[in-house]
Short mmCIF file of C-alpha atoms in Angstrom, two decimals:
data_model
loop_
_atom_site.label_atom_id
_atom_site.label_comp_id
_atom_site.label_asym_id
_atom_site.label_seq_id
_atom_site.Cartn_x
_atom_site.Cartn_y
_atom_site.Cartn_z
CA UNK A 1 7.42 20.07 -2.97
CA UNK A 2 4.62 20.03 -0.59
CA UNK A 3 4.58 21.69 3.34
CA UNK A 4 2.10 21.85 5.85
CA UNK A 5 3.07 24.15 9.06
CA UNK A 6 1.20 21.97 12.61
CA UNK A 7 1.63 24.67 15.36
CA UNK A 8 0.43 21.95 17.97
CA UNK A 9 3.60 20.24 17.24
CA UNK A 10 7.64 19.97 17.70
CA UNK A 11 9.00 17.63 15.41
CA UNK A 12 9.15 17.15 11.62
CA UNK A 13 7.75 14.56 9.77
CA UNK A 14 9.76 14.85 5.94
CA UNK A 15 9.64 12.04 2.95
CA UNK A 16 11.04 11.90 -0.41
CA UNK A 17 8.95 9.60 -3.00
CA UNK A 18 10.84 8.28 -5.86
CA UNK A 19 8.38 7.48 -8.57
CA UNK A 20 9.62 3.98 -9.24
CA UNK A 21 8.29 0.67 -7.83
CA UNK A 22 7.43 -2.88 -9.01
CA UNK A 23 4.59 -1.76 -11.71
CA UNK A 24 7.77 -0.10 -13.69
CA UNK A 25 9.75 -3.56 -13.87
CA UNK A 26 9.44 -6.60 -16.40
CA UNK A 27 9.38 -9.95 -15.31
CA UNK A 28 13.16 -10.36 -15.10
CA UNK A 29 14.03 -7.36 -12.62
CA UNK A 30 11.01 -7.65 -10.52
CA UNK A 31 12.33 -6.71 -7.03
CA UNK A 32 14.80 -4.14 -8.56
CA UNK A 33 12.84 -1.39 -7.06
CA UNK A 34 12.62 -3.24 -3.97
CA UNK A 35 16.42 -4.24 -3.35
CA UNK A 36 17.45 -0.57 -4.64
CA UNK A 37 15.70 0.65 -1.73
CA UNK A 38 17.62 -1.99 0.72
CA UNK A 39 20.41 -1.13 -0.60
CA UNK A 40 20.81 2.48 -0.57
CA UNK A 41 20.67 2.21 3.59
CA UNK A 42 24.23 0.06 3.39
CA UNK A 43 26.19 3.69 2.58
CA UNK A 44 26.74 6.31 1.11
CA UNK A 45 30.49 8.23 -0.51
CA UNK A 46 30.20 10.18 2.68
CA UNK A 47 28.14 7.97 5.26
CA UNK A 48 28.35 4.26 6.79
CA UNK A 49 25.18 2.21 7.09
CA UNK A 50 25.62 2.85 10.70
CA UNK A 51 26.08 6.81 10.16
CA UNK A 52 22.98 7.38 8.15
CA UNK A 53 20.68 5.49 11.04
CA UNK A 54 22.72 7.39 13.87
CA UNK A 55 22.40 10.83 12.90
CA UNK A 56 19.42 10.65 13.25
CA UNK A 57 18.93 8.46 16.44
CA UNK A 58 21.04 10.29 18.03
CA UNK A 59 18.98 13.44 18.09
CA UNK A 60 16.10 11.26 18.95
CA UNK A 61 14.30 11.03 15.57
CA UNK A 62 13.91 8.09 13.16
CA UNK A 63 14.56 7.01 9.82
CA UNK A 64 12.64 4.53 7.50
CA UNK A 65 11.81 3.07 4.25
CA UNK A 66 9.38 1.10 2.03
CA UNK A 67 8.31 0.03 -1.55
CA UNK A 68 5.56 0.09 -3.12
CA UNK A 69 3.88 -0.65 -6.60
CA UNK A 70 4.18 2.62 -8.29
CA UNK A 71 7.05 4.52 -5.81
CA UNK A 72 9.77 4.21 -3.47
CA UNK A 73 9.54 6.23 0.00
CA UNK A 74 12.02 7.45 2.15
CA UNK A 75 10.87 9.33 5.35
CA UNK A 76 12.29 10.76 8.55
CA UNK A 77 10.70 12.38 11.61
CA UNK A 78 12.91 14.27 13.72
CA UNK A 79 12.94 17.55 16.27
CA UNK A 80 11.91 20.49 14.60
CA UNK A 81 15.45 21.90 14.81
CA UNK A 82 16.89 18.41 12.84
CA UNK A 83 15.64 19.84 9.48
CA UNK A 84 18.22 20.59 7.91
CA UNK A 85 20.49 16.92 9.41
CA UNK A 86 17.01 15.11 8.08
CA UNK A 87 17.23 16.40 4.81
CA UNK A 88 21.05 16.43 4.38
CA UNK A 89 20.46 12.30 5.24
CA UNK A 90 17.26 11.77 2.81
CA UNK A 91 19.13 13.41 -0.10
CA UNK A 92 22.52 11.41 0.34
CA UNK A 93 21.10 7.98 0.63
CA UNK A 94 18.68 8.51 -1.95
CA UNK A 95 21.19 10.54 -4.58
CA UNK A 96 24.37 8.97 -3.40
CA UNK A 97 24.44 5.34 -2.86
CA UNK A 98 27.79 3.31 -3.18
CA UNK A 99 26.03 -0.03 -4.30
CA UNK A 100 28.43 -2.41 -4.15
CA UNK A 101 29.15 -5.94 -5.03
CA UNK A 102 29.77 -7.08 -1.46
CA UNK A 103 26.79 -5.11 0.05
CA UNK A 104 24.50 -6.51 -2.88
CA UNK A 105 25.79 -9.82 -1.87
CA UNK A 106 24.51 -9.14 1.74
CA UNK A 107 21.40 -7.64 1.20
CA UNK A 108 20.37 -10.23 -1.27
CA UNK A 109 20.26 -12.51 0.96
CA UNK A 110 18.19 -10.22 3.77
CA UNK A 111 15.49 -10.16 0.79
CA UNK A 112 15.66 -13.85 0.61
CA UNK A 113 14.96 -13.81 3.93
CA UNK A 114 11.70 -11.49 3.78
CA UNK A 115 10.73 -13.88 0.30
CA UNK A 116 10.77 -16.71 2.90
CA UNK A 117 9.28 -15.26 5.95
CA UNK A 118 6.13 -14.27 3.79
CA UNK A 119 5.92 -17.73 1.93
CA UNK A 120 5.31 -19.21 5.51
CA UNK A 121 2.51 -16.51 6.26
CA UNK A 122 -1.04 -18.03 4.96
CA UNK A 123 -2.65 -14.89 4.91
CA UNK A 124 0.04 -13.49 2.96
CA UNK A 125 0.07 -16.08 0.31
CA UNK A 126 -3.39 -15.92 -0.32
CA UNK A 127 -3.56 -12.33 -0.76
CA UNK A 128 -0.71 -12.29 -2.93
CA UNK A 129 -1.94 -15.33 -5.08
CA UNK A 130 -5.54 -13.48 -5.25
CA UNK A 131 -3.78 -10.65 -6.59
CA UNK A 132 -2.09 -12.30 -9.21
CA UNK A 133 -5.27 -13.97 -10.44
CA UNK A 134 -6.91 -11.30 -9.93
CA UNK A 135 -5.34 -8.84 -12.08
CA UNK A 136 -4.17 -11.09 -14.61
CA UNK A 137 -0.23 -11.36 -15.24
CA UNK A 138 -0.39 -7.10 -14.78
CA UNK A 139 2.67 -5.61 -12.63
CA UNK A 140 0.00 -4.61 -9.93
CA UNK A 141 -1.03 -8.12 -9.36
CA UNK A 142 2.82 -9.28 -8.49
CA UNK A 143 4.70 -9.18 -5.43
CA UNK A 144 6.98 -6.23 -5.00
CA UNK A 145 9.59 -8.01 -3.48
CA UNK A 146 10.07 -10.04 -6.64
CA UNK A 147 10.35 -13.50 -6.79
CA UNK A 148 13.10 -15.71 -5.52
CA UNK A 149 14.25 -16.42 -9.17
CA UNK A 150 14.61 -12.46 -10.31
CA UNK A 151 16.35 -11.50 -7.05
CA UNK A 152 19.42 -13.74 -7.49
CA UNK A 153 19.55 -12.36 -11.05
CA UNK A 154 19.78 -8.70 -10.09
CA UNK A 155 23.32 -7.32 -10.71
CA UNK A 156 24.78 -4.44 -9.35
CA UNK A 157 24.95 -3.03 -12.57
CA UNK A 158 21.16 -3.45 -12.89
CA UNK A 159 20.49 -1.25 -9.94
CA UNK A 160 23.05 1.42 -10.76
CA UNK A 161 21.27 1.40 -14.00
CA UNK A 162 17.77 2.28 -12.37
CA UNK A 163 18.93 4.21 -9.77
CA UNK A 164 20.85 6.38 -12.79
CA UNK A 165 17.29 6.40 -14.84
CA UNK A 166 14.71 7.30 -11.65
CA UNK A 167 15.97 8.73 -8.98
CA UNK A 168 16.53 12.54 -10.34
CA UNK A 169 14.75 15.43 -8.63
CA UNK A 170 12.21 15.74 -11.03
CA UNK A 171 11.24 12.31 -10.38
CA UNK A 172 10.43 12.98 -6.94
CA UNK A 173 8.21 14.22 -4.70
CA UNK A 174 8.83 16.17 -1.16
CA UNK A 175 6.51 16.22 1.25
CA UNK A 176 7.35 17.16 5.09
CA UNK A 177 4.02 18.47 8.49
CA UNK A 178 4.93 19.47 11.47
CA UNK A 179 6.85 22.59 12.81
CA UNK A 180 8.15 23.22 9.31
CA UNK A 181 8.85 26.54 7.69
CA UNK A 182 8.21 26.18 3.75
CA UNK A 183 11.55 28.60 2.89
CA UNK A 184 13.25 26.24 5.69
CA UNK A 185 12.41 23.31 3.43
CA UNK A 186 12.55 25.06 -0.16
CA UNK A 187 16.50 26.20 1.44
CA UNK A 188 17.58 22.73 2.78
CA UNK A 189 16.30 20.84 -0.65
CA UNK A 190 18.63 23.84 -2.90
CA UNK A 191 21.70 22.55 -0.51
CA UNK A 192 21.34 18.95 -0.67
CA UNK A 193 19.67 18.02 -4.20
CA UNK A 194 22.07 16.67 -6.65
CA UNK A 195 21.78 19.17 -10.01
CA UNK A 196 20.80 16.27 -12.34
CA UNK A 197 18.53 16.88 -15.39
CA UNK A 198 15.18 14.94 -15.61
CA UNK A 199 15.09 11.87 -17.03
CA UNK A 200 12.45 10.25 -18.71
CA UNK A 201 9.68 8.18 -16.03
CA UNK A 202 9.11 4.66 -16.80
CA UNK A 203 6.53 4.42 -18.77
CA UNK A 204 3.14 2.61 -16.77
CA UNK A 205 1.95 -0.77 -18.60
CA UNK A 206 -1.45 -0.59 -19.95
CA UNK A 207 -4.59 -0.30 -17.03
CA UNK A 208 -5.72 -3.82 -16.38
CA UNK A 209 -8.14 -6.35 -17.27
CA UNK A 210 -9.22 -8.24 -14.30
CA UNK A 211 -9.92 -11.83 -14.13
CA UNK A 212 -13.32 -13.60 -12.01
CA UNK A 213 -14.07 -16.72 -10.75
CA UNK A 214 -13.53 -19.46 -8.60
CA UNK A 215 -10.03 -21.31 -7.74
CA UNK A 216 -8.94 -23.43 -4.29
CA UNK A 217 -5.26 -24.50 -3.34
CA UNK A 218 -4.06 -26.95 -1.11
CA UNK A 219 -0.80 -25.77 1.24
CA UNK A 220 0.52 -28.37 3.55
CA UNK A 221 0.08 -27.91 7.33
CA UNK A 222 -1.95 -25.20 8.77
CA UNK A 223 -5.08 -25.01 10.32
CA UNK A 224 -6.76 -22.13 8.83
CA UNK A 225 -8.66 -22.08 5.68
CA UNK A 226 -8.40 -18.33 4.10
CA UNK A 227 -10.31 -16.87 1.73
CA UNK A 228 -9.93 -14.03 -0.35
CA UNK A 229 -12.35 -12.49 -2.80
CA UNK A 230 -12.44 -9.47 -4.85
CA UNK A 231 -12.21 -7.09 -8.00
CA UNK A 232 -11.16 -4.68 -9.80
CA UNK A 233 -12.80 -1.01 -9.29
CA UNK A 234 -11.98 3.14 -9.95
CA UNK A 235 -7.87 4.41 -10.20
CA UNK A 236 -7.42 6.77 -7.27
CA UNK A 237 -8.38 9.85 -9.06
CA UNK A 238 -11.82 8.57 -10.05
CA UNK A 239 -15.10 10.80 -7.72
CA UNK A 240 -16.50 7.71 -7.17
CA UNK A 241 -13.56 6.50 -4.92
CA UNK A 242 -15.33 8.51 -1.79
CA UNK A 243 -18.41 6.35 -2.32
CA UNK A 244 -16.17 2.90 -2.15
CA UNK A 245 -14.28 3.91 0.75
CA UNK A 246 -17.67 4.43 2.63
CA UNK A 247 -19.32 1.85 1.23
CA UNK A 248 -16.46 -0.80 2.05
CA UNK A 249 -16.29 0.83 5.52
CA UNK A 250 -19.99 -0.17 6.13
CA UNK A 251 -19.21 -3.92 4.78
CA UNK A 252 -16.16 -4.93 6.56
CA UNK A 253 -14.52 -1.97 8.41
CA UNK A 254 -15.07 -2.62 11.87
CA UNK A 255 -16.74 -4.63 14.42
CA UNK A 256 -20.12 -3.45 13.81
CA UNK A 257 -19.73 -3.61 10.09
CA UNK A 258 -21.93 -6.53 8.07
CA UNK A 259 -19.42 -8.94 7.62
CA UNK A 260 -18.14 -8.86 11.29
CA UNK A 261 -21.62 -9.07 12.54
CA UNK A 262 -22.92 -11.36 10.57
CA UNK A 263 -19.75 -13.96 10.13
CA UNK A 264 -18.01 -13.53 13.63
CA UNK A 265 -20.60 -12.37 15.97
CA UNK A 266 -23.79 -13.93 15.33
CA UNK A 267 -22.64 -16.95 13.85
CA UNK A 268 -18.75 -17.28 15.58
CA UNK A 269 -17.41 -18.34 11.48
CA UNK A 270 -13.95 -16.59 11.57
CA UNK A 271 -11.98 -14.61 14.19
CA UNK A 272 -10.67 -12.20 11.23
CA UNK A 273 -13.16 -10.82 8.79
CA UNK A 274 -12.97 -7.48 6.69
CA UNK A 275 -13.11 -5.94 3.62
CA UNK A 276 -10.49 -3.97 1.91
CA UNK A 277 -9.75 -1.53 -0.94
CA UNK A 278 -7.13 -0.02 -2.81
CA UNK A 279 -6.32 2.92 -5.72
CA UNK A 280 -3.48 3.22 -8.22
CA UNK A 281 -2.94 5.54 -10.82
CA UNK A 282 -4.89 3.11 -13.37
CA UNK A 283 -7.22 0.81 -11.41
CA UNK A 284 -8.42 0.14 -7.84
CA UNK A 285 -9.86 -2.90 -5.94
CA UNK A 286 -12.43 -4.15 -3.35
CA UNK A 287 -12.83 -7.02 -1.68
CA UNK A 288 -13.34 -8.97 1.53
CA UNK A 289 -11.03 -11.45 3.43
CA UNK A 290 -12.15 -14.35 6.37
CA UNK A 291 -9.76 -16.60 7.59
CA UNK A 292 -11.92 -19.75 9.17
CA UNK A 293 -11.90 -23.92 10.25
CA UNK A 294 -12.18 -25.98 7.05
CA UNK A 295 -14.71 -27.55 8.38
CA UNK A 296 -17.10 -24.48 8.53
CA UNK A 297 -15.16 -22.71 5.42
CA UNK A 298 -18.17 -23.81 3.42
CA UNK A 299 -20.64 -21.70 6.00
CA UNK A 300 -18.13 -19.01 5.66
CA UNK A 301 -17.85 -18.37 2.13
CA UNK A 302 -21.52 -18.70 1.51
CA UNK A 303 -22.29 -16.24 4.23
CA UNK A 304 -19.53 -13.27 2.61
CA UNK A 305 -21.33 -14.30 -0.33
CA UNK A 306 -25.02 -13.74 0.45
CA UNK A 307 -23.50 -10.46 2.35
CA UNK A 308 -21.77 -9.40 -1.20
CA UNK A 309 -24.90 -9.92 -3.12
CA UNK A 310 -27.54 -8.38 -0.87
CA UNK A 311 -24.88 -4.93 -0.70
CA UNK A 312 -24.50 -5.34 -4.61
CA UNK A 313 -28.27 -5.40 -5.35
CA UNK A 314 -29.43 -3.27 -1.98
CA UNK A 315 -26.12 -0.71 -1.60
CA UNK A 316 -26.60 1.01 1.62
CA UNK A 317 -29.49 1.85 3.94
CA UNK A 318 -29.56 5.59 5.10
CA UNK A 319 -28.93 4.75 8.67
CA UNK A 320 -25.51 3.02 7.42
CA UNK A 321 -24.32 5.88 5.00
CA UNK A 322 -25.13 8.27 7.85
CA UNK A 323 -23.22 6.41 10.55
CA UNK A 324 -20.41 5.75 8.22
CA UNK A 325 -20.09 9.01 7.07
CA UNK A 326 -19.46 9.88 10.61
CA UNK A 327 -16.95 7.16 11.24
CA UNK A 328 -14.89 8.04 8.25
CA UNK A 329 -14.45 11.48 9.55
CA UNK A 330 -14.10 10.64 12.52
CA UNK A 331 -10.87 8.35 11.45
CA UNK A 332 -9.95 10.91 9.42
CA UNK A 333 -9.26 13.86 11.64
CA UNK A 334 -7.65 11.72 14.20
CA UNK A 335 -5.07 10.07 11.48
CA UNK A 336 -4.37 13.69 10.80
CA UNK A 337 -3.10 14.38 14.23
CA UNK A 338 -0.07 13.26 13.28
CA UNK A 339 2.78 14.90 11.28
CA UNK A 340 3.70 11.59 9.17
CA UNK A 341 -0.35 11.14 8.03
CA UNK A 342 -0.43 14.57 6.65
CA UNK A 343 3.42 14.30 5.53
CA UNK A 344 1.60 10.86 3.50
CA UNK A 345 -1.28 13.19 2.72
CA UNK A 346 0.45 15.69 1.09
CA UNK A 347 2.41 13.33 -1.49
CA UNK A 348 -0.25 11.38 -2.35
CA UNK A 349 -1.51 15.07 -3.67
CA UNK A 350 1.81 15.32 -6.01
CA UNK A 351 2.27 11.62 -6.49
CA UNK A 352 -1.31 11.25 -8.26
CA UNK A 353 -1.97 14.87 -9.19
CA UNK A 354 -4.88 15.26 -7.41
CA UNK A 355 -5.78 18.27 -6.18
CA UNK A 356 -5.30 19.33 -2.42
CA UNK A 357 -8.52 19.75 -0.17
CA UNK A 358 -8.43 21.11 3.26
CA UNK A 359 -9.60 19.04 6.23
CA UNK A 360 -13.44 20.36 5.84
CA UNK A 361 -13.21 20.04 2.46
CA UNK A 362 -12.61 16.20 2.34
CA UNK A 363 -15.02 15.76 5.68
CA UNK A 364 -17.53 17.71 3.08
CA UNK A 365 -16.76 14.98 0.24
CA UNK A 366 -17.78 12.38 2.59
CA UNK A 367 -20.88 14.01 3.90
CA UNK A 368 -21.94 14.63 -0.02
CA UNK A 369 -21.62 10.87 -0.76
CA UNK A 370 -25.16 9.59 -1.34
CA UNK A 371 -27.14 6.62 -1.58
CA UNK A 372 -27.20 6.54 -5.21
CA UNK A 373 -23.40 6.64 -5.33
CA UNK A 374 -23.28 3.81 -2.96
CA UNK A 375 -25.57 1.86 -4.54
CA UNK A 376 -22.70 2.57 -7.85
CA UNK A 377 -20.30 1.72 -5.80
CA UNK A 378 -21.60 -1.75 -4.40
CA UNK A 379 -21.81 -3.04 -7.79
CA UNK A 380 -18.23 -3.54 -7.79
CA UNK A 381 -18.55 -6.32 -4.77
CA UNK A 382 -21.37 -8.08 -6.86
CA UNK A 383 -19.53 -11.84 -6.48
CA UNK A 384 -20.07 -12.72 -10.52
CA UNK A 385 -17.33 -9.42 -10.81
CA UNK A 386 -15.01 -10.79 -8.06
CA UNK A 387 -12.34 -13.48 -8.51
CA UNK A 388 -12.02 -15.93 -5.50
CA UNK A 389 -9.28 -17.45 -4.33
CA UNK A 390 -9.56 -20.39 -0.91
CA UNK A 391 -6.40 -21.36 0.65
CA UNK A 392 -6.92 -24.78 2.53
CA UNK A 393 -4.57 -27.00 4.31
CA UNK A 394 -3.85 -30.30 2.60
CA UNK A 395 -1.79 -31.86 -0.26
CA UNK A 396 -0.21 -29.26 -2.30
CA UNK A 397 -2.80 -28.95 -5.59
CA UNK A 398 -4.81 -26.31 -7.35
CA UNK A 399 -8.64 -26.31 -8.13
CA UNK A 400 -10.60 -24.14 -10.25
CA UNK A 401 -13.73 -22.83 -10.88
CA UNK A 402 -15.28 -26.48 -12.46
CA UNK A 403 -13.57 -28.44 -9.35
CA UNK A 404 -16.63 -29.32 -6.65
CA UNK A 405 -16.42 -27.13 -3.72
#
């Protein structure tokens, strides 16, 4: 249980993370995590769907919801004085779910839904399809809504079962910023936790592998060709994850990064071009994405390319790391204006037991990441590392690596 008292403030931000998401499911119940989390919003043995979202409304705050690979988040923000109404709403729909048939039936079909909506999103499907090849049949590398086929299999008693198994108090972390009083908090959480013993975590699969190369499909309609590329890299926990955040920053993370100048403004390629990265508790990832005409996707790809292997074998110049250094902080402190960024702050402390660093001391991590480190850190954007993945309109069909570009 984590607290951070903002005197500039009058509201609350508050969360409870359940450490269970998609990389704690097999094949068969991927999505469980997912649909447990729909499904705890449709009531409670002393709420109605409509009572848990009103409470809160009502007073003027909000309540929300989301799953990701390794946990399940619920958060509120509400008036300071709403404490206490927050946390009496976080614990009962987390703790005290009716799950039933009927709502299961209902819900089901709402996930459906969002299964649909992002199979008709190109830059969605390539993403997830890059993540599957990249990380190689691994739980991080598949969707956490599941797949059409595993959410019609759920069964009520399959979520009851999982809800039984993770969500206990000690599988959870707290984490509320704002105009928050710790012994408020500490009090609330003694009123409104369920006394359950621990149970056991899922156990995390084995880190992953990572796969590399080369692959193109074909999705009918569309006008777009997208193209994804990256690899593997450092878990979050790993020092060298300041150095990839910076150095990613200076590649893709704005408009006066390479890949925007280079691919959008100087030669008008793409209207979307960036780079991205990501850290779980076992492995990270880097990578870059441009969404472009297919008849200049060949242009495109060559020039992320040449951009990937010039950072690989060059890493940063000093005028870059300087001026990145400064726009990382900069992003930084403002994010941190808000209640809900430190409230996120704070559990990703707990969730990945790293250890909590005031506001000067993570602007001082930044300014200490050097060229050298960079120049580490590049290495994982070399393109012989990276796995590709180029979604073009056309005939439905996959090409690999040996198919002619």
């Amino acid at each position: 249980m984590l607290s951070e008292r903002m005197d500039s403030v009058r509201s609350v931000a508050i969360g409870l993370w359940v450490r269970q998401g998609r990389v704690h499911e097999d094949a068969e119940h991927g999505g469980a995590s997912h649909l447990l989390e729909h499904m705890v919003f449709k009531g409670t043995r002393r709420r109605s769907a409509r009572d848990l979202a009103w409470e809160l409304e009502r007073l003027g705050g909000a309540l929300d919801a989301y799953t990701t690979h390794e946990f399940t988040a619920f958060q509120a923000r509400v008036p300071a004085a709403a404490l206490g109404i927050a946390l009496d709403v976080l614990c009962d729909l987390a703790f005290f779910p009716r799950l039933s048939g009927d709502d299961l039936d209902v819900e089901r079909e709402v996930v459906l839904e969002e299964i649909a909506s992002a199979g008709e999103v190109p830059e969605d499907i390539v993403f997830e399809e890059h993540a599957r090849a990249l990380y190689g049949g691994h739980p991080y590398g598949e969707p956490i809504l599941g797949t059409r086929e595993s959410v019609k299999g759920l069964s009520v008693s399959a979520l009851a079962a999982l809800h039984e198994r993770a969500y206990r108090p000690g599988n959870v972390v707290v984490a509320a910023a704002g105009a928050v009083e710790h012994g408020d908090l500490v009090d609330g959480l003694a009123r409104w936790l369920p006394d359950r013993a621990p149970a056991p975590a899922a156990a995390d699969p084995p880190a992953p592998a990572g796969e590399s190369g080369f692959r193109r499909m074909r999705r009918e309609g569309g006008r777009q060709t997208h193209i994804v590329t990256g690899g593997l890299s450092v878990p979050y926990r790993d020092p060298l994850r300041y150095a990839i955040h910076v150095t990613a920053t200076a590649l893709g993370g704005g408009m006066s990064s390479r890949l925007f100048q280079r691919i959008r403004e100087t030669r008008g390629l793409a209207y979307a071009v960036y780079s991205f990265h990501g850290f779980y508790a076992q492995a990270g990832h880097v990578g870059a994405y441009v969404g472009t005409r297919p008849e200049t996707a060949g242009d495109a790809r060559e020039a992320l390319e040449e951009e990937l292997v010039l950072l690989a074998r060059d890493g940063l110049t000093r005028q870059e790391l300087d001026d990145t250094r400064s726009q990382l902080k900069g992003q930084f402190l403002i994010s941190l204006e808000s209640p809900a960024s430190r409230m996120n702050r704070l559990a990703g402390v707990a969730l990945y037991g790293h250890e909590y660093r005031t506001l000067d001391e993570v602007a001082g991590r930044i300014d200490a990441v050097d060229r050298a480190q960079c120049l580490e850190a590049a290495a994982y954007f070399s393109p012989e590392r990276l796995a590709t993945l180029e979604l073009a309109p056309g005939p439905a069909r996959v090409r690999s690596a040996t198919d002619a570009t």
